XYZ file of C-alpha atoms in Angstrom:
272
model
C 0.000 0.000 0.000
C 1.436 3.352 -1.046
C 1.522 6.202 1.494
C -1.353 8.628 1.196
C -0.752 12.310 0.347
C -0.461 14.634 3.313
C -3.293 16.850 4.452
C -4.237 19.327 7.165
C -7.365 21.111 8.363
C -6.222 24.135 6.334
C -6.083 22.081 3.124
C -9.446 20.555 4.019
C -8.928 17.212 2.229
C -8.720 13.758 3.778
C -5.702 11.777 2.475
C -7.783 8.573 2.466
C -11.018 9.557 0.686
C -9.616 12.714 -0.991
C -12.770 14.580 -0.013
C -13.380 17.451 2.394
C -12.543 16.497 5.980
C -15.543 15.366 8.003
C -15.102 15.378 11.807
C -11.313 15.690 11.416
C -9.022 13.704 13.706
C -5.244 13.836 13.852
C -2.627 11.203 14.542
C 0.305 11.797 16.899
C 2.453 12.436 13.843
C 0.238 15.386 12.893
C -1.736 14.070 9.912
C -5.458 14.702 9.591
C -8.214 12.360 8.428
C -11.977 12.010 8.468
C -12.871 10.188 11.646
C -14.813 7.496 9.728
C -11.954 6.989 7.258
C -9.343 6.573 10.002
C -11.549 4.166 11.966
C -12.095 2.067 8.818
C -8.353 2.049 8.138
C -7.657 1.086 11.758
C -10.069 -1.864 11.622
C -8.242 -3.326 8.638
C -4.792 -2.557 10.047
C -5.537 -4.048 13.465
C -6.414 -7.368 11.828
C -2.660 -7.591 11.279
C -1.996 -6.421 14.868
C -0.464 -3.151 13.686
C -1.935 0.313 13.360
C 0.076 2.790 11.345
C -0.478 6.265 9.890
C -1.733 5.974 6.284
C 0.456 8.951 5.276
C 3.897 8.425 6.857
C 3.466 4.774 7.929
C 4.548 5.500 11.510
C 3.085 3.207 14.157
C 0.156 4.734 16.012
C -1.692 3.985 19.211
C -5.307 2.932 18.822
C -6.166 5.541 21.459
C -5.805 8.322 18.866
C -9.173 7.291 17.465
C -10.729 8.886 20.506
C -8.636 12.062 20.474
C -7.514 14.835 18.187
C -10.915 16.014 16.977
C -10.772 19.314 15.135
C -13.564 21.781 14.449
C -14.576 21.762 10.782
C -15.377 25.481 10.887
C -12.439 26.973 12.810
C -9.846 24.162 12.393
C -9.173 24.173 16.126
C -9.122 21.239 18.497
C -12.475 20.599 20.161
C -12.790 20.565 23.934
C -16.523 20.765 24.720
C -19.682 18.876 23.867
C -23.009 20.610 23.253
C -25.874 18.436 24.478
C -28.585 20.412 22.665
C -26.946 20.207 19.219
C -24.992 16.990 19.852
C -21.812 18.520 18.402
C -18.241 19.054 19.572
C -17.088 22.616 20.161
C -13.740 24.303 19.786
C -12.917 27.433 21.879
C -14.392 29.689 19.187
C -17.602 27.667 18.966
C -17.879 27.551 22.745
C -17.720 31.365 22.982
C -20.095 31.983 20.073
C -23.596 33.426 20.758
C -25.151 30.318 19.189
C -24.092 28.162 22.145
C -24.330 30.661 24.994
C -27.708 29.307 26.150
C -26.849 25.653 25.532
C -25.689 23.063 28.010
C -22.025 22.699 27.024
C -19.574 20.582 29.019
C -15.917 19.659 28.713
C -15.771 16.403 26.778
C -14.418 14.355 29.680
C -17.237 15.596 31.938
C -19.804 14.961 29.199
C -18.643 11.339 29.029
C -19.082 10.996 32.810
C -22.497 12.704 32.582
C -23.749 10.296 29.917
C -22.419 7.285 31.770
C -24.440 8.381 34.793
C -27.526 8.811 32.604
C -27.042 5.333 31.165
C -26.736 3.809 34.637
C -29.899 5.601 35.821
C -31.740 4.357 32.750
C -30.553 0.797 33.347
C -31.765 0.900 36.959
C -35.185 2.096 35.777
C -35.394 -0.574 33.067
C -34.572 -3.335 35.548
C -37.624 -2.340 37.622
C -40.110 -2.507 34.735
C -40.814 -6.297 34.760
C -41.873 -6.242 38.411
C -43.177 -2.713 39.042
C -44.837 -1.938 35.677
C -45.514 -5.260 33.990
C -46.163 -7.270 37.197
C -44.665 -10.225 35.359
C -44.053 -12.570 38.309
C -47.768 -12.620 39.193
C -48.935 -12.688 35.576
C -46.628 -15.531 34.611
C -47.635 -17.489 37.693
C -51.338 -17.037 36.957
C -50.903 -17.942 33.299
C -49.079 -21.082 34.321
C -51.835 -21.894 36.826
C -54.487 -21.356 34.161
C -52.630 -23.562 31.702
C -52.334 -26.362 34.275
C -56.032 -26.119 35.176
C -57.041 -26.264 31.523
C -54.783 -29.252 31.056
C -56.358 -30.941 34.076
C -59.853 -30.275 32.734
C -58.859 -31.672 29.350
C -57.868 -34.904 31.052
C -61.273 -35.068 32.758
C -63.002 -34.626 29.413
C -60.895 -37.399 27.910
C -62.111 -39.660 30.715
C -65.693 -38.672 29.871
C -65.088 -39.538 26.229
C -63.780 -42.976 27.209
C -66.917 -43.611 29.256
C -69.113 -42.536 26.339
C -67.330 -45.024 24.124
C -68.325 -47.619 26.679
C -71.998 -46.647 26.336
C -72.420 -43.939 28.957
C -73.981 -40.640 27.743
C -74.016 -37.175 29.330
C -75.831 -33.894 28.823
C -72.845 -32.056 27.298
C -70.662 -32.664 24.244
C -67.207 -33.416 25.697
C -65.552 -33.373 22.256
C -66.668 -29.791 21.667
C -65.543 -28.766 25.142
C -62.201 -30.464 24.578
C -61.672 -28.647 21.270
C -62.392 -25.323 22.933
C -60.047 -26.047 25.812
C -57.306 -27.001 23.371
C -57.799 -23.638 21.682
C -57.666 -21.827 25.026
C -54.519 -23.696 25.962
C -52.890 -22.457 22.754
C -53.929 -18.874 23.574
C -52.279 -19.132 26.982
C -49.104 -20.408 25.314
C -49.166 -17.479 22.860
C -49.425 -15.006 25.753
C -46.501 -16.709 27.488
C -44.410 -16.421 24.318
C -45.281 -12.731 23.942
C -44.172 -12.077 27.496
C -40.886 -13.844 26.750
C -40.409 -11.693 23.641
C -40.902 -8.473 25.629
C -38.468 -9.690 28.295
C -35.899 -10.491 25.592
C -36.246 -7.024 24.023
C -35.840 -5.403 27.424
C -32.809 -7.528 28.334
C -31.202 -6.769 24.947
C -31.656 -3.039 25.514
C -30.110 -3.290 28.982
C -27.174 -5.277 27.581
C -26.651 -2.683 24.816
C -26.647 0.106 27.388
C -24.195 -1.711 29.620
C -21.872 -2.209 26.654
C -22.296 1.427 25.589
C -21.334 2.568 29.081
C -18.167 0.455 28.991
C -17.180 1.692 25.527
C -18.270 5.326 25.941
C -15.645 7.777 24.690
C -15.395 10.698 22.310
C -16.009 8.490 19.280
C -19.338 7.171 20.625
C -20.552 10.230 22.540
C -22.842 11.431 19.754
C -24.607 8.105 19.326
C -25.364 7.359 22.981
C -28.275 9.822 23.080
C -30.142 7.752 20.482
C -29.721 4.703 22.699
C -31.086 6.589 25.711
C -34.166 7.547 23.694
C -35.097 3.957 22.915
C -38.349 3.161 24.661
C -39.888 0.004 26.018
C -43.542 -0.650 26.742
C -44.452 0.688 30.156
C -47.634 -1.414 30.159
C -48.349 -4.707 28.418
C -51.874 -3.713 27.412
C -52.265 -6.599 24.978
C -51.736 -9.014 27.869
C -54.472 -7.334 29.903
C -56.948 -7.305 27.005
C -56.221 -10.787 25.645
C -56.108 -12.465 29.040
C -59.372 -10.794 30.060
C -61.077 -11.980 26.867
C -59.688 -15.460 27.387
C -61.094 -15.605 30.924
C -64.531 -14.531 29.685
C -64.577 -17.185 26.963
C -63.598 -19.919 29.403
C -66.217 -18.858 31.952
C -68.883 -18.791 29.240
C -67.838 -22.247 28.131
C -68.052 -23.795 31.585
C -71.208 -22.081 32.848
C -73.456 -25.092 32.087
C -71.011 -27.454 33.801
C -68.292 -25.617 35.736
C -65.326 -27.891 35.298
C -62.622 -25.312 35.866
C -61.925 -22.351 38.128
C -60.376 -19.477 36.210
C -57.777 -17.291 37.963
C -58.064 -13.573 37.228
C -55.048 -12.241 35.351
C -56.040 -8.577 35.536
C -54.621 -6.361 38.247
C -57.083 -4.322 40.273
C -54.414 -1.965 41.517
C -54.429 1.687 40.363
C -51.149 1.154 38.519
C -52.799 -1.264 36.122
C -55.818 0.893 35.340
């Protein structure tokens, strides 16, 4: 690979892509690149366990990927982060009227600030399954309902065996059995949906934990998008579907109550 032509913020061109510098970063040897271009170069170079400057071929530390940012407007090294605009600021930007009313912090303090926000968000997310979704009680009641349906299905199978032996009853056990099989499938679907929501929540928590570990100047701009990701505060579909399922089962067993249906809905104000 031939060395790339030299560049600088004044020249405005990246030696790698030969286009105007975007989010310029500099190596220790003083050469400037687009941040994305240098990161892409570093990924390929580190596969060979060596990271060198594309211009002069001097060995570089991987830590430079998180340092040396230069302002695209004033060609000065950035030192602050504007939370409102999600941009890095050089001394001139920091003093400009545009940012006087914004919440600007030194970059190192901004990193600490966002790590604290991530940790607060993680603590809140960990409480959702118990405090907002009431999953322990719901899962227990769904499991109880499934077991009771299964028990009632066995009773109906016994009735069918007796009918085959000549005994007749007032109800159609085959129809009841078909309905109970359908209800059993609905309970299973609800259980799967709960598992899906738990998986989504756990994935978000894991992503946030990883983001906190890796948070530096190169990832500072993207962490706000992660913090804005929402999860369902209430599992309304579970309330509606489980309530409808209970009604259908009760209607089915009114002529011959074979099963006691546990209520899955919460009567607490938080579930209203």
